[in-house]
Every structure is written in C-alpha cells, then in structure tokens.
GROMACS .gro file of C-alpha atoms in nm:
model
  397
    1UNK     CA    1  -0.399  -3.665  -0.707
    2UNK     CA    2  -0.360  -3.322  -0.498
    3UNK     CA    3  -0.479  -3.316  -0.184
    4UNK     CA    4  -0.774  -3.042  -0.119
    5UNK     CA    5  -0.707  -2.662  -0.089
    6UNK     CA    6  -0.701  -2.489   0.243
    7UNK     CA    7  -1.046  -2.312   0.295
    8UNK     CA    8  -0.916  -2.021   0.244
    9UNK     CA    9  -0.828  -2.085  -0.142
   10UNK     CA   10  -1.019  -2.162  -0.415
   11UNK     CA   11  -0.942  -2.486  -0.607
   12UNK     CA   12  -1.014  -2.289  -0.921
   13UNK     CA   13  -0.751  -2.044  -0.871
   14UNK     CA   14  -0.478  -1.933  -1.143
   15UNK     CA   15  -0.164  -1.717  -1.138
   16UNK     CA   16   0.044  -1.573  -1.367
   17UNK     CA   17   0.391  -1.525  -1.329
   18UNK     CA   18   0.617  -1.396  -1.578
   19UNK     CA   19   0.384  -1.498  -1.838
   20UNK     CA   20   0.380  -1.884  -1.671
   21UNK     CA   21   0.030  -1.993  -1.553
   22UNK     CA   22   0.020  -2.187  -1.253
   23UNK     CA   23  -0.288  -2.346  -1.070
   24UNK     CA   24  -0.335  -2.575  -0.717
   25UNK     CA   25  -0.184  -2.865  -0.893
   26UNK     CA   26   0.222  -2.714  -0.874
   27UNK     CA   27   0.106  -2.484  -0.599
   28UNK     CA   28  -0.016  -2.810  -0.373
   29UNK     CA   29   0.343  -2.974  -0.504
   30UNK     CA   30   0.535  -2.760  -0.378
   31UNK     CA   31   0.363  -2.700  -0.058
   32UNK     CA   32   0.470  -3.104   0.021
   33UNK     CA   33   0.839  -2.958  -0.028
   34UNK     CA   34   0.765  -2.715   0.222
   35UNK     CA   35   0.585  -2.862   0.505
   36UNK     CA   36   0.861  -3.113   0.491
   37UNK     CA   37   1.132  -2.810   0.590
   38UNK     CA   38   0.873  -2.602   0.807
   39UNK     CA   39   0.833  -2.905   1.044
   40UNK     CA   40   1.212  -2.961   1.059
   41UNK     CA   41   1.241  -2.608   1.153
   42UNK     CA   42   1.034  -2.634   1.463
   43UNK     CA   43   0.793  -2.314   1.581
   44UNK     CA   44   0.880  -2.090   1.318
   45UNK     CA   45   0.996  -2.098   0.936
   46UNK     CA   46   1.122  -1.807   0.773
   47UNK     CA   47   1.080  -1.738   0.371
   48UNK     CA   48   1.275  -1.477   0.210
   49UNK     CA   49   1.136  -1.305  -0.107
   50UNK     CA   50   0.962  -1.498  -0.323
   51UNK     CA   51   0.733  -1.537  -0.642
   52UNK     CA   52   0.330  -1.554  -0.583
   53UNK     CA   53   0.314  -1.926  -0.594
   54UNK     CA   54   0.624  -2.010  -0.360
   55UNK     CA   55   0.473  -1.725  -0.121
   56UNK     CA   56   0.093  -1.951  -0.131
   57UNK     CA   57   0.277  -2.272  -0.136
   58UNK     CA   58   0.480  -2.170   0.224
   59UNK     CA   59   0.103  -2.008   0.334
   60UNK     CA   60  -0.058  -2.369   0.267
   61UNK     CA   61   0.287  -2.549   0.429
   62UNK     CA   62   0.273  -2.343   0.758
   63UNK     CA   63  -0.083  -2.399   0.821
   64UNK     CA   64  -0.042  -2.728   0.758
   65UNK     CA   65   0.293  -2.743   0.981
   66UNK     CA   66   0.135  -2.498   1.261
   67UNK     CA   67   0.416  -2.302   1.231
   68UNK     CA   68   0.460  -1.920   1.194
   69UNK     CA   69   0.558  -1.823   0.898
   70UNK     CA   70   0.772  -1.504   0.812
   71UNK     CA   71   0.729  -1.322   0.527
   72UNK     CA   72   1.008  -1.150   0.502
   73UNK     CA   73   1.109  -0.844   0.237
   74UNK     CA   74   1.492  -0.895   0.258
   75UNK     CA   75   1.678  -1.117   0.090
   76UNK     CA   76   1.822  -1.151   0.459
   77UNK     CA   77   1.559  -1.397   0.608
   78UNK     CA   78   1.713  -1.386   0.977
   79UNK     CA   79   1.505  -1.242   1.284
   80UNK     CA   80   1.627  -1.178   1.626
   81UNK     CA   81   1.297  -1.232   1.755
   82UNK     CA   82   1.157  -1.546   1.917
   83UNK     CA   83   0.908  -1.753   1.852
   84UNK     CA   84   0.544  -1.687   2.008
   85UNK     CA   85   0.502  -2.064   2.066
   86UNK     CA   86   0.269  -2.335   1.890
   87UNK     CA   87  -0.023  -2.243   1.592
   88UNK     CA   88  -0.023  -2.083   1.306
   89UNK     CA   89   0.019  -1.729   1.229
   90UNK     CA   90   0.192  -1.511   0.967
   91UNK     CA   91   0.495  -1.274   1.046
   92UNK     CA   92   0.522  -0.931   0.820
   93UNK     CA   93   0.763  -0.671   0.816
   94UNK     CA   94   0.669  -0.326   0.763
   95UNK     CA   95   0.747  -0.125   0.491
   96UNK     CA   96   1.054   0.119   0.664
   97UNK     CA   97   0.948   0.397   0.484
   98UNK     CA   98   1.049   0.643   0.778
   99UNK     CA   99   1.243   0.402   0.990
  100UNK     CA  100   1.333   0.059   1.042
  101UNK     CA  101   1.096  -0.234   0.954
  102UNK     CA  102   0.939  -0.385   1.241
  103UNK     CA  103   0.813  -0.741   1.311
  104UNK     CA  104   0.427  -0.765   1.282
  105UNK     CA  105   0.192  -1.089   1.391
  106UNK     CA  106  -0.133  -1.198   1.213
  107UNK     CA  107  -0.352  -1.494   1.236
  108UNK     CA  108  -0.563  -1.543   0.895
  109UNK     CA  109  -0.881  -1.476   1.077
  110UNK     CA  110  -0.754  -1.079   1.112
  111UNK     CA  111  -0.572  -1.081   0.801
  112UNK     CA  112  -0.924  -1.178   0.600
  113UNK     CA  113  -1.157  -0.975   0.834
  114UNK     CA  114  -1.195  -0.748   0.562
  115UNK     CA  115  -1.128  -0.874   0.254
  116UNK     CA  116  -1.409  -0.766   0.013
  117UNK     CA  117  -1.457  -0.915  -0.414
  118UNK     CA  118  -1.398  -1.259  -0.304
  119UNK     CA  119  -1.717  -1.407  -0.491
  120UNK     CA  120  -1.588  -1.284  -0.826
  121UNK     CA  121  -1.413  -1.572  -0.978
  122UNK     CA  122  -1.449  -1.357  -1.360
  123UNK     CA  123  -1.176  -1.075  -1.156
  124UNK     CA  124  -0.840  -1.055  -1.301
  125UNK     CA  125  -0.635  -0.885  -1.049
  126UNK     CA  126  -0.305  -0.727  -1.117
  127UNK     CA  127  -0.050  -0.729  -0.797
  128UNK     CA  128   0.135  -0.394  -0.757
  129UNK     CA  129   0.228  -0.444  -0.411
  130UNK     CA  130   0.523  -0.652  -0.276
  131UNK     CA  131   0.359  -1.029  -0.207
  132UNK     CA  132   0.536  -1.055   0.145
  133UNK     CA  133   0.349  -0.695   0.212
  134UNK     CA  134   0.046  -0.670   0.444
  135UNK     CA  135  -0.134  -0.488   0.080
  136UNK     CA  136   0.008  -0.770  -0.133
  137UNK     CA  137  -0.105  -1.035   0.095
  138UNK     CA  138  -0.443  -0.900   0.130
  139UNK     CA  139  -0.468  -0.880  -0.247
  140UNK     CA  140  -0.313  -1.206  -0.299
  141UNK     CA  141  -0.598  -1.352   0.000
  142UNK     CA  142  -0.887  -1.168  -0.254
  143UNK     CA  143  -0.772  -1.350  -0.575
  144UNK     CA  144  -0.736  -1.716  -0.376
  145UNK     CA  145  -1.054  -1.677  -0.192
  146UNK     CA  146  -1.229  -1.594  -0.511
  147UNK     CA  147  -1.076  -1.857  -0.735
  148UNK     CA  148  -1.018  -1.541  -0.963
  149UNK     CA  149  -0.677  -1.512  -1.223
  150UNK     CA  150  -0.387  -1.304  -1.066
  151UNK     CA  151  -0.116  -1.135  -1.229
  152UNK     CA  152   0.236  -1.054  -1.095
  153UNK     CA  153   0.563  -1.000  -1.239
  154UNK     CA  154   0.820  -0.944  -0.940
  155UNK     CA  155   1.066  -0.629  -0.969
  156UNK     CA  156   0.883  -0.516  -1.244
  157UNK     CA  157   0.811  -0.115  -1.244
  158UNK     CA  158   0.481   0.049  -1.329
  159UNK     CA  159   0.531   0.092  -1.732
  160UNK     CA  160   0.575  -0.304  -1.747
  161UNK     CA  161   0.253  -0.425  -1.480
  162UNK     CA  162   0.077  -0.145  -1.734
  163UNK     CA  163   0.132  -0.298  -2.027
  164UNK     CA  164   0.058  -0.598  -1.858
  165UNK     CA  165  -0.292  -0.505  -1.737
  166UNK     CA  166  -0.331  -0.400  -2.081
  167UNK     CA  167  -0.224  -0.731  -2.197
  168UNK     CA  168  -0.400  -1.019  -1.976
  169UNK     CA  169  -0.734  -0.756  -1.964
  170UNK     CA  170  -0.706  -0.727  -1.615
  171UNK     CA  171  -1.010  -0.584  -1.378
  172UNK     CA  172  -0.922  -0.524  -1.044
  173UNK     CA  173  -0.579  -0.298  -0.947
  174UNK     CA  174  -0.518  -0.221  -0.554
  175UNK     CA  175  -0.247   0.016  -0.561
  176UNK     CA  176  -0.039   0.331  -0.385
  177UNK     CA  177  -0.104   0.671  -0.505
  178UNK     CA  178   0.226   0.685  -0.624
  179UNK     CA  179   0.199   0.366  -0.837
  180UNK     CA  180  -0.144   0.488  -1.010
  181UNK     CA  181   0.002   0.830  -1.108
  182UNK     CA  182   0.281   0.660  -1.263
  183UNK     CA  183   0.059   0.386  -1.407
  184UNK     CA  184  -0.138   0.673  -1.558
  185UNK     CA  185   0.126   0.802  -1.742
  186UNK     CA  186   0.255   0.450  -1.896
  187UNK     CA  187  -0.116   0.387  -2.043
  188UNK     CA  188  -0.038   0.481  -2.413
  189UNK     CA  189  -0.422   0.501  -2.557
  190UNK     CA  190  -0.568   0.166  -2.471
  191UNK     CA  191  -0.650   0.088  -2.119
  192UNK     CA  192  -0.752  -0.212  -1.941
  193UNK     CA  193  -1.126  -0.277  -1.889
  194UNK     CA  194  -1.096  -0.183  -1.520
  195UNK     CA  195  -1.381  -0.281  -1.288
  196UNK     CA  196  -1.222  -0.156  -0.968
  197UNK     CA  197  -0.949   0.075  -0.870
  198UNK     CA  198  -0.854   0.075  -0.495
  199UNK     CA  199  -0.573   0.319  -0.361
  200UNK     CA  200  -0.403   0.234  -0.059
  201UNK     CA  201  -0.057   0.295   0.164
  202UNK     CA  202  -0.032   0.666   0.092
  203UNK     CA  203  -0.323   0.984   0.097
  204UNK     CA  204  -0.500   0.975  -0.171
  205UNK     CA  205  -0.512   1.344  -0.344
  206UNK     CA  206  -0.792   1.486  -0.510
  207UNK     CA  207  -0.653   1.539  -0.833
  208UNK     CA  208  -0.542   1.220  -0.869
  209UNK     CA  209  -0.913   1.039  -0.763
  210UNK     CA  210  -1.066   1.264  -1.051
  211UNK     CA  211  -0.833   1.179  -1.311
  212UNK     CA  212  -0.881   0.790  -1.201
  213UNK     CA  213  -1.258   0.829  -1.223
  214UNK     CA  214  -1.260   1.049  -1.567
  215UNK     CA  215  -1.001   0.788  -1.705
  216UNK     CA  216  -1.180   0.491  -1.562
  217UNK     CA  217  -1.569   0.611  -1.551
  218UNK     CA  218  -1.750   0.242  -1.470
  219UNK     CA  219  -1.530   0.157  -1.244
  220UNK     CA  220  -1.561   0.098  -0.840
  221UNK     CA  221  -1.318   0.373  -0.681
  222UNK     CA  222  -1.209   0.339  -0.309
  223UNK     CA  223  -0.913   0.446  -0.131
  224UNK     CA  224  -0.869   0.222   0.177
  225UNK     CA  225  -0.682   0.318   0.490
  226UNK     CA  226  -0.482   0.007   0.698
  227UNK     CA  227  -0.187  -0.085   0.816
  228UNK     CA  228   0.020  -0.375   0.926
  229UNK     CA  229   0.042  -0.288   1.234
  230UNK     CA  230  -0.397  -0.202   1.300
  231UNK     CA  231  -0.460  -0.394   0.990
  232UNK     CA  232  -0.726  -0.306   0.712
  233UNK     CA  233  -0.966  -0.048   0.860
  234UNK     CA  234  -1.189   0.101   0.661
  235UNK     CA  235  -1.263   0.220   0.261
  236UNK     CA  236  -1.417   0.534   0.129
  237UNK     CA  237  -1.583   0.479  -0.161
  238UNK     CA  238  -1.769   0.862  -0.254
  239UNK     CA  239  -1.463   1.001  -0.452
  240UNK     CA  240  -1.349   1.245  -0.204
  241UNK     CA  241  -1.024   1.238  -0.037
  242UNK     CA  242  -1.027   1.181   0.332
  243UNK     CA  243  -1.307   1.046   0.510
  244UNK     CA  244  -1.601   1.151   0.652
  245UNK     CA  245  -1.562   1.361   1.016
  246UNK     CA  246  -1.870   1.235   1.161
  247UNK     CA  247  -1.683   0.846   1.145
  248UNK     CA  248  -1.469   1.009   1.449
  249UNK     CA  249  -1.788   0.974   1.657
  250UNK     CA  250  -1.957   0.652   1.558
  251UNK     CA  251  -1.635   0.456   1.399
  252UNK     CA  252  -1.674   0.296   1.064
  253UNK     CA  253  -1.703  -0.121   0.999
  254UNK     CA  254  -1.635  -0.191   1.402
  255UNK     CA  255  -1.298   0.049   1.401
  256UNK     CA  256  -1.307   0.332   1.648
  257UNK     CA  257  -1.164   0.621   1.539
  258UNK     CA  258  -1.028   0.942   1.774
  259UNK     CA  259  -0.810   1.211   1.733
  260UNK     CA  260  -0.544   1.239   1.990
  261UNK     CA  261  -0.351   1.630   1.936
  262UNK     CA  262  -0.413   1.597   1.612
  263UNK     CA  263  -0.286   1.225   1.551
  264UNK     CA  264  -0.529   0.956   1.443
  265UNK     CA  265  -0.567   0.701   1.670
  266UNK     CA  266  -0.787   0.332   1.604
  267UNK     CA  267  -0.946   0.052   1.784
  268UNK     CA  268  -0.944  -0.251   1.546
  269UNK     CA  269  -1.108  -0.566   1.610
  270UNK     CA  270  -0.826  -0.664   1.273
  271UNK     CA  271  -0.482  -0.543   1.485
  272UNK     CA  272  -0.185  -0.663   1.532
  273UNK     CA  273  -0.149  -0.995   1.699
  274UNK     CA  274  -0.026  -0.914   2.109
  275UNK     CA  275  -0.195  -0.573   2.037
  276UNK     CA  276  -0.441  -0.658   2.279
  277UNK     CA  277  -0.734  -0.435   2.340
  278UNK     CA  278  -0.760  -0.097   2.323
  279UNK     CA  279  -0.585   0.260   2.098
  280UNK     CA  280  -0.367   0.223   1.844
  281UNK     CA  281  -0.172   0.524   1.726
  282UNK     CA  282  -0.183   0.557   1.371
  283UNK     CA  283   0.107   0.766   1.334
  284UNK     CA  284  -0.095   0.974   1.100
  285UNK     CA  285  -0.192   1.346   1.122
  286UNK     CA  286  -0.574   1.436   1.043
  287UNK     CA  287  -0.696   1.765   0.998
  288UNK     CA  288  -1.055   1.813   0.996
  289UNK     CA  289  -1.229   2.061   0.682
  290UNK     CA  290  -1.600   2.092   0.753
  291UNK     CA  291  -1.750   1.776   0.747
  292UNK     CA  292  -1.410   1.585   0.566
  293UNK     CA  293  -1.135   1.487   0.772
  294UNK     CA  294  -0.795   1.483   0.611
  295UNK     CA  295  -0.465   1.324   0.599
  296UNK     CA  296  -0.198   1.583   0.670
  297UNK     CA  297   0.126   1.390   0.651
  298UNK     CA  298   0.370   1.148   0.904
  299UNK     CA  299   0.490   1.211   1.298
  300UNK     CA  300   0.787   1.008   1.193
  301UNK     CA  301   0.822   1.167   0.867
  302UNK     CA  302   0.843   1.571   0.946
  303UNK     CA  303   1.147   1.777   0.819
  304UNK     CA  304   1.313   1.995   1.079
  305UNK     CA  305   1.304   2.364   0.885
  306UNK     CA  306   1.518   2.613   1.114
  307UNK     CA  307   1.342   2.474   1.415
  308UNK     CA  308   0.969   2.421   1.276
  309UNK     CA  309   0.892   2.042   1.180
  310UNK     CA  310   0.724   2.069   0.843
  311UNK     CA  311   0.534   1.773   0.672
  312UNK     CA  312   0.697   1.677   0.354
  313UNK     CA  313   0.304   1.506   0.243
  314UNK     CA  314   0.157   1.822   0.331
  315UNK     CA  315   0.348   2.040   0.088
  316UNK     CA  316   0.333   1.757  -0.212
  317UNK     CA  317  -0.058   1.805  -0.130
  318UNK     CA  318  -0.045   2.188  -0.237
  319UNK     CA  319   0.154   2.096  -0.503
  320UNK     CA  320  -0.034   1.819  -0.623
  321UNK     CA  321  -0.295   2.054  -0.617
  322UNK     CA  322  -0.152   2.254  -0.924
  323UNK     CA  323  -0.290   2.217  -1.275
  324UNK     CA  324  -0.031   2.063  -1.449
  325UNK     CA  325   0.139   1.874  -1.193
  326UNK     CA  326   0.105   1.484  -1.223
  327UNK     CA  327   0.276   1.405  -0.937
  328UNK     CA  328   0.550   1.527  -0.699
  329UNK     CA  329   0.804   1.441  -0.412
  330UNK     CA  330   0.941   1.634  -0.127
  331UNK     CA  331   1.213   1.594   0.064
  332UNK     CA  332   1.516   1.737   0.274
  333UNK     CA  333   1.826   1.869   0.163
  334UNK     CA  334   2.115   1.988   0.425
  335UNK     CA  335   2.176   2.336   0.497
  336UNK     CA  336   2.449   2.551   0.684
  337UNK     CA  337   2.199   2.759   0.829
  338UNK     CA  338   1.867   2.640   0.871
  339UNK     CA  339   1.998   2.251   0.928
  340UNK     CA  340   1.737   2.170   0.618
  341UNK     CA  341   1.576   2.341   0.343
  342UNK     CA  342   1.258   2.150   0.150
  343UNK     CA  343   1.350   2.063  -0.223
  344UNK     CA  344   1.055   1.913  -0.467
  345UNK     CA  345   1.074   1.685  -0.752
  346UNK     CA  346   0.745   1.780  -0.981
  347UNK     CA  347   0.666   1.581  -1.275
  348UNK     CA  348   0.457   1.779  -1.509
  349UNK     CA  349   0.205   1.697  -1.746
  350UNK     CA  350   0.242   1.631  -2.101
  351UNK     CA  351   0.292   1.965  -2.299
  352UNK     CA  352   0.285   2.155  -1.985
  353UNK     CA  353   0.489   2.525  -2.061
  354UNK     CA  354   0.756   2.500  -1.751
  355UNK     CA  355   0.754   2.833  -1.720
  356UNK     CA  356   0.383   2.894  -1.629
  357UNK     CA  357   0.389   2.612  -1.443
  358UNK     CA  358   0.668   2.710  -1.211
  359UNK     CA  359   0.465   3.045  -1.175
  360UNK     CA  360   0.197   2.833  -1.065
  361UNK     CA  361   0.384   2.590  -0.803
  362UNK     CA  362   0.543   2.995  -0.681
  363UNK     CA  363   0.171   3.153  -0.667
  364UNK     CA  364   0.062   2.816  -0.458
  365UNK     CA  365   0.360   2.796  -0.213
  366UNK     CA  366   0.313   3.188  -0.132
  367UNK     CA  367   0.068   3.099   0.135
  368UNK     CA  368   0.266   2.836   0.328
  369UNK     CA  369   0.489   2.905   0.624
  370UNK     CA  370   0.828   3.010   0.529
  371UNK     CA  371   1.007   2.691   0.615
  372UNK     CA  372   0.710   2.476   0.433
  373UNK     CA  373   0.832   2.669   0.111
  374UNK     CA  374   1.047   2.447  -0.149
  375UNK     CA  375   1.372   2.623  -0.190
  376UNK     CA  376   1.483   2.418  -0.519
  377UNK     CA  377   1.206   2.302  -0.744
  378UNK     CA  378   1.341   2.047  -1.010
  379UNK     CA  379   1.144   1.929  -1.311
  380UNK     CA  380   1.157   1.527  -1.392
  381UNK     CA  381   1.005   1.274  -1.621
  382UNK     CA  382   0.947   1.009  -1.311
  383UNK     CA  383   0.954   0.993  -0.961
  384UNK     CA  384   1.110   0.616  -0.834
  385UNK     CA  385   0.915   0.435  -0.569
  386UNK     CA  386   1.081   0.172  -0.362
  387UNK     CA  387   0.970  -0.174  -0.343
  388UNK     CA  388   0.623  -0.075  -0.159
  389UNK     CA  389   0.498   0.146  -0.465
  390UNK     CA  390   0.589   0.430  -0.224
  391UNK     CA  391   0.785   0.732  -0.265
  392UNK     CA  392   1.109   0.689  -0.045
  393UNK     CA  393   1.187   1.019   0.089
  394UNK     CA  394   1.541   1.113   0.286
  395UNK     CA  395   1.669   1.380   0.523
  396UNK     CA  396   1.343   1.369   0.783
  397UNK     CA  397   1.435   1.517   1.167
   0.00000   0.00000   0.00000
C-alpha cells in the first residue's frame, strides 16, 4: 500500500502525460526511488528537466529528505552555488529572458501563499508553462492541492496543448500573452469549455484581453503579475490591462506597491527566500493613465537607438494596438550608424489586406520618437516563444 500524500497534494489527483494517466500510486513509487538518492546527496539534490510526475515525485522526495531541491531548466543540472544548510526548500531558475538565469529560494509556505482554485477537484488544467518554472510550479501546486486532472505534454508548442485542451475538455489555462495569442490562432472552430483564463509572465494588451473574453464569454479572466524572484503578487480580474493606480497607495493582497523613477518596486510577504524585509525592484516600468497604471516595458530589456534607450514592449504595445494585428515582436538589428535600428515581426490576422495594414502599423508609429520607429516591418505566420511561452528577443543595450 502507498504511504499518504504530503498535505500539500490531494490523494485524488491525476496527470496526464503524453496521453499516459498517472495518479499517487506511481507518483508515491517513484518518490521511494528518490528519497533514496536525495539523502545520499546530502543538503541539496539537483533534478534536471523532467516530466510532471518525476518533477512531484522529487517535490514529495525532498520534503521527505529535508533537502533542497533544484529545479533546474537545463539539461545541465550543476550549480556553483552552495547549499543554505538543513530543511526543505525549492531552488528555481529564472527564465533569462534578458540575461542570465539566476538562482531563486522558496519554501512551500511562499510558493502556495497565493494559490487560488484549489477546492475544485471537477478543474482540468492544461500546463503551458515549463514545470521547473516558478508559473508551472504554481500551476502544478493548484491542480495537486485540488485533487483536480492536469494535462502536460513537454516540448510541445501551442497548436498541439490546443488541440489538446480541445481534446481532454480542459477548464482552467494559466498562460503568457504570447502563448494565448498563438493558442488563439490554433483553435480551428471548436474550443474547449474554458472556465478560467489567467495571463501571466508578460503585459497583458488590451486587444488581446477582449478577444479572450469575446472568444471565451463565461469564463473567469485575470492577468496576474509575479515573479520568481517577489513571487505571486497580485491578479486583476476587471478586464482592463494594468492595474488600478490607487493600489500604489494602499497595496493590493498584503503587497506594497511604489514607484521608484518610474520603476515598480514591491514589498511581498511571498519573496524570495534571503530577501529579507523590505523593496523589491521589479525591474518593470509603470506608467500611470488616469486612474490605470501601466506596464511600459523592461530596464534590462531597452534597445540603445542612436543614444536613446527605447522599450522594445512599448512599441509591440502600439502595434498590438492595430486592427489587424494578432500579435507582434520587436527587436534590435545592428546598424553602422545609429549602433541599432528597431525591426518588428507582425503577424496579421486572417484575410487581413497587407497593404492597408502596413498603412495602418505607418499611421500608428508616426507619433513615436524617431528611434522608437520600426525601420523594417516583416509580415509572418508565427512568432516562436522559447521554453517560458515568452517571446525571446535579441540585440538589447
């Protein structure tokens, strides 16, 4: 017989893997496999990229073990750092988008602090985030806690998890931006019976919330702000992109929130391990529009224009802004003179006329700072997203 599930997951539980349904009877089996390594391996095991179950099986292990547990997203599993002594805690990397992954510590108690759904057991969730990701894992945490059915399929782009939602009926989809405007375009006339549609990682645009609520009308839509490093913050839930301004003064669900020269800054009771007390810099630009504040793009991700740093998320904003543009993605390209010049990939609607719609993206560029102006504007069927669901973007100074 199987010994008892951690608190933390339901005994009831199911995933589905590449079409193979697993419950806590293998999951619990394997576990035994890996507490035996874990404890050979002293303070801290590492697990490369793995499947859903493998990924629970090492979570149930290291608690078990009181070991800390990397997740890592390379096939690489070696870390230079050291161990933060005795007890259990969980290790992420983040995503690199803009730079090179760093190392971030949570205990479960932070990881969970804000994990929402967990008494639907009916949910079907469908994973399109990495597992070892702080988004995965909290969506991975949801299902367990919940006892609900989760579906993954690892490497597998956003046509196949599509026709997969479509397939196993699925209800709840936490996803980036970039991942729901390609999932849009993969739905070919049936849909799944969506209950809730969460965005996450990346600003959620207005176009793209309207479409999701016109193509999904009963369902819950949120877009949720976190990261590894402050951990999951807060969720807006009215439709409108950004969040309200007045949450600068009075916080939001125990997060402070400030603005600090224009840069969002957070106190989170759900940070980082080590974090201690105190601000956390998001890293994120906020401009504030009457009563909305308003993502306005990366520190670590501006483009160097001739001298005048220019937000790549900024632009695809105004361009996501055009009728007839599904999505878009802008980036750097060298130049002799300037040392960069901003180029944009812009996937157009179906039976869009490329010729009014280029004299669209010209009329809506006209009003942006020379430099913020895309030089080369190429039209494509898809945009790729690396392993996070996220654009990857090159050439930022």
């Amino acid at each position: 017989m199987s010994p008892p599930p951690p608190s933390w997951l339901h005994p009831g539980v199911r995933l589905i893997e590449a079409e193979r349904s697993v419950g806590w009877a293998e999951i619990a089996s394997q576990a035994d496999a890996f507490e035996a390594a874990f404890r050979a391996m002293g303070t801290r095991a590492v697990l490369p990229p793995q499947g859903v179950p493998a990924l629970v099986a090492a979570l149930v292990a290291a608690e078990r073990a009181e070991v800390e547990l990397h997740l890592s997203r390379r096939t690489s599993a070696e870390t230079d750092a050291k161990p933060n002594g005795p007890g259990f805690a969980v290790l992420l990397e983040t995503s690199g988008t803009t730079g090179t992954p760093k190392l971030i510590r949570h205990n479960f108690q932070r990881l969970r602090g804000r994990l929402r759904g967990a008494a639907d057991p009916s949910a079907r969730w469908l994973l399109a985030y990495e597992p070892a990701a702080f988004a995965g894992l909290q969506v991975i945490l949801t299902a367990l806690a919940a006892g609900a059915t989760l579906v993954s399929a690892p490497g597998a782009g956003a046509g196949e998890l599509a026709r997969l939602a479509v397939r196993h009926a699925v209800t709840h989809i936490s996803a980036t931006p970039s991942f729901w405007r390609s999932f849009l375009l993969s739905l070919d006339g049936v849909a799944p019976p969506l209950a809730a549609v969460t965005l996450g990682g990346e600003v959620a645009d207005q176009p793209l919330l309207d479409r999701l609520a016109e193509r999904f009308p009963t369902a819950k839509l949120r877009h949720i702000y976190a990261s590894t490093e402050a951990g999951a913050l807060f969720a807006v839930g009215d439709g409108q992109a950004g969040f309200p301004a007045a949450w600068l003064d009075g916080g939001i669900d125990g997060v402070g929130l400030r603005l600090n020269d224009g840069v969002l800054e957070v106190n989170s009771p759900r940070a980082m391990l080590g974090h201690g007390d105190g601000w956390l810099s998001t890293g994120d630009f906020v401009e504030l529009r009457g009563d909305r504040a308003l993502f306005a793009g990366r520190i670590d991700g501006r483009i160097n224009v001739g001298g005048v740093k220019v937000s790549p998320e900024a632009v695809e904003q105004v361009l996501l802004d055009v009728p007839g543009v599904r999505d878009a993605l802008v980036q750097a390209a060298a130049n002799p003179v300037t040392g960069h010049i901003l180029t944009a990939l812009v996937v157009p609607a179906p039976e869009v006329e490329e010729a009014a719609l280029r004299a669209a993206i010209r009329s809506a560029v006209a009003d942006l700072p020379p430099a913020a102006r895309p030089r080369l504007v190429t039209m494509t069927g898809s945009i790729a997203l690396g392993a996070a669901g996220k654009k990857t973007r090159k050439g930022t100074a």
